[in-house]
Amino acid sequence: QSALTQPASVSGSPGQSITISCTGTSSDVGGYDYVSWYQQFPGKAPKLMIYDVSNRPSGVSSRFSGSKSGNTASLTISGLQAEDEADYYCSFTSSDTRVVFGGGTKLTVL
Amino acid sequence: EVQLLESGGGLVQPGGSLRLSCAASGFTFSGYAMSWVRQAPGKGLEWVSAIGGSDGRTYYADSLRGRFTISRDNSKNTVYLQMNSLGAEDTAIYYCATDGPSRKLDFEHWGQGTLVTVSS
């Protein structure tokens, strides 16, 4: 299974909204809703931010939202804050219980 | 509070073996699938393997070519990763992680990771 495609980097100014895309195929992202998003700070373990395309775990800020259109899932961060600067990864779990991650996106808050 | 504590990492020569452990606490361990995810230095995340909570079914990334074996001991709340025929490409931080709210390997809780370095 091929890795999901994410932009290497995105940037935005405080208060703005940014969107990170995660592109797969009709066999994975486009066909099922098992897409998750993770936030990772340097030297730290990842943190689950979104599961099942658009659901937030308890404790995750409502500024983070997920969606999907066709073969592309998206993570949107609204009201961008300096503390959001991190790496973000999407993942997909297949029907045969294998997981593939996207290559990761570095978010820079200008 | 959920806690995952990995151990067993270190320096190993190419072709060698290593066994990682992940001790879990703060939740009903047998009720959750557990996974190993690795991250090579400066690189992205790569899922390695998963094991079911009660049924113990195992799943592996195709890229491992049968070199790794995941197991668990629910009486000790511990999951293991036996790694054989290690190569430089296996150098990474290895994280263990619990299954999440969807129960579809969305990784809700993570350990701090253990570093495996394969080098002569």
PDB file of C-alpha atoms in Angstrom:
ATOM      1  CA  GLN A   1       0.000   0.000   0.000  1.00  0.00           C
ATOM      2  CA  SER A   2       1.431   3.371  -0.997  1.00  0.00           C
ATOM      3  CA  ALA A   3       1.986   6.180   1.438  1.00  0.00           C
ATOM      4  CA  LEU A   4      -0.546   8.962   1.477  1.00  0.00           C
ATOM      5  CA  THR A   5       0.508  12.273  -0.082  1.00  0.00           C
ATOM      6  CA  GLN A   6       0.804  15.379   2.066  1.00  0.00           C
ATOM      7  CA  PRO A   7       2.390  18.728   1.279  1.00  0.00           C
ATOM      8  CA  ALA A   8       5.842  18.969   2.815  1.00  0.00           C
ATOM      9  CA  SER A   9       5.074  22.310   4.405  1.00  0.00           C
ATOM     10  CA  VAL A  10       2.328  24.823   4.980  1.00  0.00           C
ATOM     11  CA  SER A  11       2.408  28.162   6.730  1.00  0.00           C
ATOM     12  CA  GLY A  12       0.021  30.740   8.068  1.00  0.00           C
ATOM     13  CA  SER A  13      -0.167  33.778  10.272  1.00  0.00           C
ATOM     14  CA  PRO A  14      -1.700  33.841  13.733  1.00  0.00           C
ATOM     15  CA  GLY A  15      -5.476  33.982  13.587  1.00  0.00           C
ATOM     16  CA  GLN A  16      -5.684  32.607  10.061  1.00  0.00           C
ATOM     17  CA  SER A  17      -6.982  29.209   9.007  1.00  0.00           C
ATOM     18  CA  ILE A  18      -4.858  26.644   7.242  1.00  0.00           C
ATOM     19  CA  THR A  19      -5.670  23.336   5.626  1.00  0.00           C
ATOM     20  CA  ILE A  20      -3.413  20.321   5.241  1.00  0.00           C
ATOM     21  CA  SER A  21      -4.364  17.816   2.573  1.00  0.00           C
ATOM     22  CA  CYS A  22      -3.861  14.069   2.559  1.00  0.00           C
ATOM     23  CA  THR A  23      -4.380  12.424  -0.803  1.00  0.00           C
ATOM     24  CA  GLY A  24      -4.870   8.734  -1.397  1.00  0.00           C
ATOM     25  CA  THR A  25      -6.885   6.696  -3.850  1.00  0.00           C
ATOM     26  CA  SER A  26     -10.398   5.390  -4.215  1.00  0.00           C
ATOM     27  CA  SER A  27      -9.145   2.151  -2.608  1.00  0.00           C
ATOM     28  CA  ASP A  28      -8.185   3.820   0.634  1.00  0.00           C
ATOM     29  CA  VAL A  29      -9.052   7.401   1.616  1.00  0.00           C
ATOM     30  CA  GLY A  30     -11.779   7.676  -0.991  1.00  0.00           C
ATOM     31  CA  GLY A  31     -13.462   4.443  -0.072  1.00  0.00           C
ATOM     32  CA  TYR A  32     -13.453   4.389   3.706  1.00  0.00           C
ATOM     33  CA  ASP A  33     -13.628   6.804   6.630  1.00  0.00           C
ATOM     34  CA  TYR A  34     -10.706   5.404   8.626  1.00  0.00           C
ATOM     35  CA  VAL A  35      -8.535   8.484   8.381  1.00  0.00           C
ATOM     36  CA  SER A  36      -6.741   9.890  11.411  1.00  0.00           C
ATOM     37  CA  TRP A  37      -4.573  12.949  11.992  1.00  0.00           C
ATOM     38  CA  TYR A  38      -1.654  13.359  14.391  1.00  0.00           C
ATOM     39  CA  GLN A  39       0.277  16.329  15.725  1.00  0.00           C
ATOM     40  CA  GLN A  40       3.929  15.887  16.647  1.00  0.00           C
ATOM     41  CA  PHE A  41       6.307  18.314  18.288  1.00  0.00           C
ATOM     42  CA  PRO A  42      10.084  17.831  17.936  1.00  0.00           C
ATOM     43  CA  GLY A  43      11.342  15.108  20.216  1.00  0.00           C
ATOM     44  CA  LYS A  44       7.846  14.169  21.356  1.00  0.00           C
ATOM     45  CA  ALA A  45       5.432  11.348  20.638  1.00  0.00           C
ATOM     46  CA  PRO A  46       2.576  12.035  18.231  1.00  0.00           C
ATOM     47  CA  LYS A  47      -0.846  13.038  19.522  1.00  0.00           C
ATOM     48  CA  LEU A  48      -4.137  11.916  17.997  1.00  0.00           C
ATOM     49  CA  MET A  49      -6.088  14.982  16.824  1.00  0.00           C
ATOM     50  CA  ILE A  50      -8.770  13.545  14.537  1.00  0.00           C
ATOM     51  CA  TYR A  51     -10.131  10.040  13.931  1.00  0.00           C
ATOM     52  CA  ASP A  52     -12.646   8.637  11.478  1.00  0.00           C
ATOM     53  CA  VAL A  53     -12.098  11.645   9.182  1.00  0.00           C
ATOM     54  CA  SER A  54     -13.794  14.245  11.331  1.00  0.00           C
ATOM     55  CA  ASN A  55     -14.070  13.186  14.963  1.00  0.00           C
ATOM     56  CA  ARG A  56     -12.084  14.839  17.726  1.00  0.00           C
ATOM     57  CA  PRO A  57     -10.915  12.875  20.758  1.00  0.00           C
ATOM     58  CA  SER A  58     -11.787  14.308  24.126  1.00  0.00           C
ATOM     59  CA  GLY A  59      -9.565  17.244  25.002  1.00  0.00           C
ATOM     60  CA  VAL A  60      -8.614  18.264  21.472  1.00  0.00           C
ATOM     61  CA  SER A  61      -9.371  21.879  20.670  1.00  0.00           C
ATOM     62  CA  SER A  62     -12.381  22.597  18.446  1.00  0.00           C
ATOM     63  CA  ARG A  63     -10.038  24.717  16.313  1.00  0.00           C
ATOM     64  CA  PHE A  64      -8.990  21.422  14.738  1.00  0.00           C
ATOM     65  CA  SER A  65     -11.400  19.869  12.265  1.00  0.00           C
ATOM     66  CA  GLY A  66     -11.266  17.153   9.652  1.00  0.00           C
ATOM     67  CA  SER A  67     -13.106  16.503   6.428  1.00  0.00           C
ATOM     68  CA  LYS A  68     -12.928  14.462   3.258  1.00  0.00           C
ATOM     69  CA  SER A  69     -13.749  15.012  -0.392  1.00  0.00           C
ATOM     70  CA  GLY A  70     -13.177  12.258  -2.896  1.00  0.00           C
ATOM     71  CA  ASN A  71      -9.729  10.758  -2.389  1.00  0.00           C
ATOM     72  CA  THR A  72      -8.457  13.657  -0.265  1.00  0.00           C
ATOM     73  CA  ALA A  73      -8.824  14.116   3.459  1.00  0.00           C
ATOM     74  CA  SER A  74      -8.098  17.473   5.041  1.00  0.00           C
ATOM     75  CA  LEU A  75      -7.146  18.837   8.427  1.00  0.00           C
ATOM     76  CA  THR A  76      -8.141  22.440   9.046  1.00  0.00           C
ATOM     77  CA  ILE A  77      -6.791  24.519  11.887  1.00  0.00           C
ATOM     78  CA  SER A  78      -8.717  27.712  12.506  1.00  0.00           C
ATOM     79  CA  GLY A  79      -7.563  30.664  14.585  1.00  0.00           C
ATOM     80  CA  LEU A  80      -3.962  29.608  14.087  1.00  0.00           C
ATOM     81  CA  GLN A  81      -1.769  29.981  17.163  1.00  0.00           C
ATOM     82  CA  ALA A  82       1.994  29.880  17.588  1.00  0.00           C
ATOM     83  CA  GLU A  83       1.627  26.709  19.662  1.00  0.00           C
ATOM     84  CA  ASP A  84       0.181  24.912  16.646  1.00  0.00           C
ATOM     85  CA  GLU A  85       3.573  24.924  14.941  1.00  0.00           C
ATOM     86  CA  ALA A  86       4.379  21.219  14.612  1.00  0.00           C
ATOM     87  CA  ASP A  87       4.475  18.325  12.193  1.00  0.00           C
ATOM     88  CA  TYR A  88       1.159  16.812  11.164  1.00  0.00           C
ATOM     89  CA  TYR A  89       0.575  13.312   9.825  1.00  0.00           C
ATOM     90  CA  CYS A  90      -2.476  11.642   8.355  1.00  0.00           C
ATOM     91  CA  SER A  91      -3.029   7.906   8.418  1.00  0.00           C
ATOM     92  CA  PHE A  92      -5.397   5.390   6.929  1.00  0.00           C
ATOM     93  CA  THR A  93      -6.342   1.949   8.225  1.00  0.00           C
ATOM     94  CA  SER A  94      -7.216  -0.557   5.539  1.00  0.00           C
ATOM     95  CA  SER A  95      -9.866  -3.262   5.696  1.00  0.00           C
ATOM     96  CA  ASP A  96      -7.108  -5.861   6.177  1.00  0.00           C
ATOM     97  CA  THR A  97      -5.902  -4.000   9.259  1.00  0.00           C
ATOM     98  CA  ARG A  98      -2.803  -2.314   7.971  1.00  0.00           C
ATOM     99  CA  VAL A  99      -1.947   1.307   8.519  1.00  0.00           C
ATOM    100  CA  VAL A 100      -0.286   3.717   6.136  1.00  0.00           C
ATOM    101  CA  PHE A 101       0.875   7.193   7.087  1.00  0.00           C
ATOM    102  CA  GLY A 102       1.281  10.275   5.001  1.00  0.00           C
ATOM    103  CA  GLY A 103       4.740  11.727   4.631  1.00  0.00           C
ATOM    104  CA  GLY A 104       4.036  14.500   7.099  1.00  0.00           C
ATOM    105  CA  THR A 105       3.535  18.248   6.840  1.00  0.00           C
ATOM    106  CA  LYS A 106       5.539  20.843   8.701  1.00  0.00           C
ATOM    107  CA  LEU A 107       3.322  23.707   9.819  1.00  0.00           C
ATOM    108  CA  THR A 108       5.043  27.037  10.315  1.00  0.00           C
ATOM    109  CA  VAL A 109       3.254  29.854  12.104  1.00  0.00           C
ATOM    110  CA  LEU A 110       4.646  33.081  10.688  1.00  0.00           C
TER     111      LEU A 110
ATOM    112  CA  GLU B   1      -3.886   7.814  33.583  1.00  0.00           C
ATOM    113  CA  VAL B   2      -2.716   5.723  30.666  1.00  0.00           C
ATOM    114  CA  GLN B   3       1.004   5.081  30.688  1.00  0.00           C
ATOM    115  CA  LEU B   4       3.110   3.212  28.145  1.00  0.00           C
ATOM    116  CA  LEU B   5       6.761   2.603  28.865  1.00  0.00           C
ATOM    117  CA  GLU B   6       8.953   1.165  26.137  1.00  0.00           C
ATOM    118  CA  SER B   7      12.282  -0.484  26.819  1.00  0.00           C
ATOM    119  CA  GLY B   8      14.835  -2.690  25.126  1.00  0.00           C
ATOM    120  CA  GLY B   9      16.238  -0.299  22.570  1.00  0.00           C
ATOM    121  CA  GLY B  10      19.927   0.224  22.041  1.00  0.00           C
ATOM    122  CA  LEU B  11      22.825  -0.299  19.675  1.00  0.00           C
ATOM    123  CA  VAL B  12      22.862  -3.536  17.705  1.00  0.00           C
ATOM    124  CA  GLN B  13      25.072  -4.740  14.888  1.00  0.00           C
ATOM    125  CA  PRO B  14      23.688  -5.361  11.410  1.00  0.00           C
ATOM    126  CA  GLY B  15      22.132  -8.813  11.236  1.00  0.00           C
ATOM    127  CA  GLY B  16      21.497  -8.845  14.953  1.00  0.00           C
ATOM    128  CA  SER B  17      18.311  -9.138  16.975  1.00  0.00           C
ATOM    129  CA  LEU B  18      16.566  -7.081  19.611  1.00  0.00           C
ATOM    130  CA  ARG B  19      13.405  -7.458  21.683  1.00  0.00           C
ATOM    131  CA  LEU B  20      11.431  -4.385  22.619  1.00  0.00           C
ATOM    132  CA  SER B  21       8.934  -4.291  25.462  1.00  0.00           C
ATOM    133  CA  CYS B  22       6.107  -1.907  26.248  1.00  0.00           C
ATOM    134  CA  ALA B  23       4.638  -1.986  29.733  1.00  0.00           C
ATOM    135  CA  ALA B  24       1.144  -0.551  29.953  1.00  0.00           C
ATOM    136  CA  SER B  25      -0.926   0.736  32.852  1.00  0.00           C
ATOM    137  CA  GLY B  26      -4.016   2.806  33.524  1.00  0.00           C
ATOM    138  CA  PHE B  27      -6.457   0.950  31.290  1.00  0.00           C
ATOM    139  CA  THR B  28      -7.869  -2.523  30.656  1.00  0.00           C
ATOM    140  CA  PHE B  29      -4.944  -3.777  28.620  1.00  0.00           C
ATOM    141  CA  SER B  30      -6.577  -6.912  27.227  1.00  0.00           C
ATOM    142  CA  GLY B  31      -9.390  -4.836  25.781  1.00  0.00           C
ATOM    143  CA  TYR B  32      -7.230  -2.927  23.360  1.00  0.00           C
ATOM    144  CA  ALA B  33      -5.208  -3.679  20.283  1.00  0.00           C
ATOM    145  CA  MET B  34      -1.626  -2.486  20.574  1.00  0.00           C
ATOM    146  CA  SER B  35       0.718  -1.324  17.848  1.00  0.00           C
ATOM    147  CA  TRP B  36       4.328  -0.457  17.214  1.00  0.00           C
ATOM    148  CA  VAL B  37       5.088   2.611  15.112  1.00  0.00           C
ATOM    149  CA  ARG B  38       8.606   3.702  14.231  1.00  0.00           C
ATOM    150  CA  GLN B  39      10.239   6.910  13.103  1.00  0.00           C
ATOM    151  CA  ALA B  40      13.655   7.009  11.508  1.00  0.00           C
ATOM    152  CA  PRO B  41      15.787  10.052  12.403  1.00  0.00           C
ATOM    153  CA  GLY B  42      14.387  13.111  10.681  1.00  0.00           C
ATOM    154  CA  LYS B  43      11.765  11.052   8.862  1.00  0.00           C
ATOM    155  CA  GLY B  44       8.050  10.399   9.079  1.00  0.00           C
ATOM    156  CA  LEU B  45       5.987   7.848  10.931  1.00  0.00           C
ATOM    157  CA  GLU B  46       5.847   4.237   9.794  1.00  0.00           C
ATOM    158  CA  TRP B  47       3.431   1.661  11.175  1.00  0.00           C
ATOM    159  CA  VAL B  48       5.211  -1.570  12.003  1.00  0.00           C
ATOM    160  CA  SER B  49       2.794  -4.043  13.547  1.00  0.00           C
ATOM    161  CA  ALA B  50      -0.361  -4.508  15.582  1.00  0.00           C
ATOM    162  CA  ILE B  51      -1.842  -7.203  17.800  1.00  0.00           C
ATOM    163  CA  GLY B  52      -5.453  -7.684  18.819  1.00  0.00           C
ATOM    164  CA  GLY B  53      -6.463  -7.270  22.446  1.00  0.00           C
ATOM    165  CA  SER B  54      -8.132 -10.516  23.367  1.00  0.00           C
ATOM    166  CA  ASP B  55      -7.847 -12.551  20.170  1.00  0.00           C
ATOM    167  CA  GLY B  56      -4.132 -11.837  19.728  1.00  0.00           C
ATOM    168  CA  ARG B  57      -4.402 -11.631  15.959  1.00  0.00           C
ATOM    169  CA  THR B  58      -1.290 -10.103  14.477  1.00  0.00           C
ATOM    170  CA  TYR B  59      -0.747  -7.712  11.605  1.00  0.00           C
ATOM    171  CA  TYR B  60       2.456  -6.505   9.979  1.00  0.00           C
ATOM    172  CA  ALA B  61       3.665  -3.956   7.487  1.00  0.00           C
ATOM    173  CA  ASP B  62       4.580  -5.666   4.229  1.00  0.00           C
ATOM    174  CA  SER B  63       7.983  -3.974   4.236  1.00  0.00           C
ATOM    175  CA  LEU B  64       9.175  -6.007   7.227  1.00  0.00           C
ATOM    176  CA  ARG B  65       9.473  -9.188   5.138  1.00  0.00           C
ATOM    177  CA  GLY B  66       8.711 -11.436   8.106  1.00  0.00           C
ATOM    178  CA  ARG B  67      11.626 -10.273  10.250  1.00  0.00           C
ATOM    179  CA  PHE B  68       9.574  -8.892  13.148  1.00  0.00           C
ATOM    180  CA  THR B  69       7.184 -10.677  15.525  1.00  0.00           C
ATOM    181  CA  ILE B  70       4.702  -8.940  17.792  1.00  0.00           C
ATOM    182  CA  SER B  71       3.303 -10.618  20.890  1.00  0.00           C
ATOM    183  CA  ARG B  72       1.617  -9.704  24.139  1.00  0.00           C
ATOM    184  CA  ASP B  73       1.223 -11.014  27.667  1.00  0.00           C
ATOM    185  CA  ASN B  74      -2.068  -9.763  29.054  1.00  0.00           C
ATOM    186  CA  SER B  75      -1.162 -11.057  32.526  1.00  0.00           C
ATOM    187  CA  LYS B  76       1.802  -8.665  32.524  1.00  0.00           C
ATOM    188  CA  ASN B  77       0.124  -5.837  30.587  1.00  0.00           C
ATOM    189  CA  THR B  78       3.041  -5.904  28.194  1.00  0.00           C
ATOM    190  CA  VAL B  79       3.449  -5.997  24.428  1.00  0.00           C
ATOM    191  CA  TYR B  80       6.658  -7.096  22.750  1.00  0.00           C
ATOM    192  CA  LEU B  81       8.373  -6.692  19.405  1.00  0.00           C
ATOM    193  CA  GLN B  82      11.004  -9.249  18.472  1.00  0.00           C
ATOM    194  CA  MET B  83      13.185  -7.871  15.702  1.00  0.00           C
ATOM    195  CA  ASN B  84      15.548 -10.122  13.733  1.00  0.00           C
ATOM    196  CA  SER B  85      17.971  -9.630  10.855  1.00  0.00           C
ATOM    197  CA  LEU B  86      18.225  -5.957  11.621  1.00  0.00           C
ATOM    198  CA  GLY B  87      19.631  -3.559   9.070  1.00  0.00           C
ATOM    199  CA  ALA B  88      20.509   0.106   8.986  1.00  0.00           C
ATOM    200  CA  GLU B  89      17.027   0.839   7.651  1.00  0.00           C
ATOM    201  CA  ASP B  90      15.581  -0.305  10.974  1.00  0.00           C
ATOM    202  CA  THR B  91      17.323   2.480  12.887  1.00  0.00           C
ATOM    203  CA  ALA B  92      14.492   4.487  14.414  1.00  0.00           C
ATOM    204  CA  ILE B  93      12.601   5.474  17.502  1.00  0.00           C
ATOM    205  CA  TYR B  94      10.062   2.740  18.177  1.00  0.00           C
ATOM    206  CA  TYR B  95       6.809   3.807  19.809  1.00  0.00           C
ATOM    207  CA  CYS B  96       4.114   1.565  21.200  1.00  0.00           C
ATOM    208  CA  ALA B  97       0.589   2.890  20.980  1.00  0.00           C
ATOM    209  CA  THR B  98      -2.902   1.896  22.034  1.00  0.00           C
ATOM    210  CA  ASP B  99      -5.896   1.589  19.798  1.00  0.00           C
ATOM    211  CA  GLY B 100      -8.144   4.618  19.895  1.00  0.00           C
ATOM    212  CA  PRO B 101     -11.824   5.568  19.918  1.00  0.00           C
ATOM    213  CA  SER B 102     -12.604   4.113  16.501  1.00  0.00           C
ATOM    214  CA  ARG B 103     -10.918   0.784  17.339  1.00  0.00           C
ATOM    215  CA  LYS B 104      -9.483   0.891  13.817  1.00  0.00           C
ATOM    216  CA  LEU B 105      -5.860   1.513  14.756  1.00  0.00           C
ATOM    217  CA  ASP B 106      -6.219   5.189  15.408  1.00  0.00           C
ATOM    218  CA  PHE B 107      -3.479   5.546  17.965  1.00  0.00           C
ATOM    219  CA  GLU B 108      -4.763   7.365  21.018  1.00  0.00           C
ATOM    220  CA  HIS B 109      -2.021   6.864  23.592  1.00  0.00           C
ATOM    221  CA  TRP B 110       1.693   6.679  22.861  1.00  0.00           C
ATOM    222  CA  GLY B 111       4.785   5.825  24.831  1.00  0.00           C
ATOM    223  CA  GLN B 112       7.849   8.035  24.846  1.00  0.00           C
ATOM    224  CA  GLY B 113       9.639   5.737  22.430  1.00  0.00           C
ATOM    225  CA  THR B 114      12.815   3.695  22.555  1.00  0.00           C
ATOM    226  CA  LEU B 115      15.701   4.283  20.171  1.00  0.00           C
ATOM    227  CA  VAL B 116      17.080   1.408  18.137  1.00  0.00           C
ATOM    228  CA  THR B 117      20.371   2.017  16.359  1.00  0.00           C
ATOM    229  CA  VAL B 118      21.683  -0.557  13.922  1.00  0.00           C
ATOM    230  CA  SER B 119      25.350   0.041  13.256  1.00  0.00           C
ATOM    231  CA  SER B 120      28.685  -1.721  13.277  1.00  0.00           C
TER     232      SER B 120
END
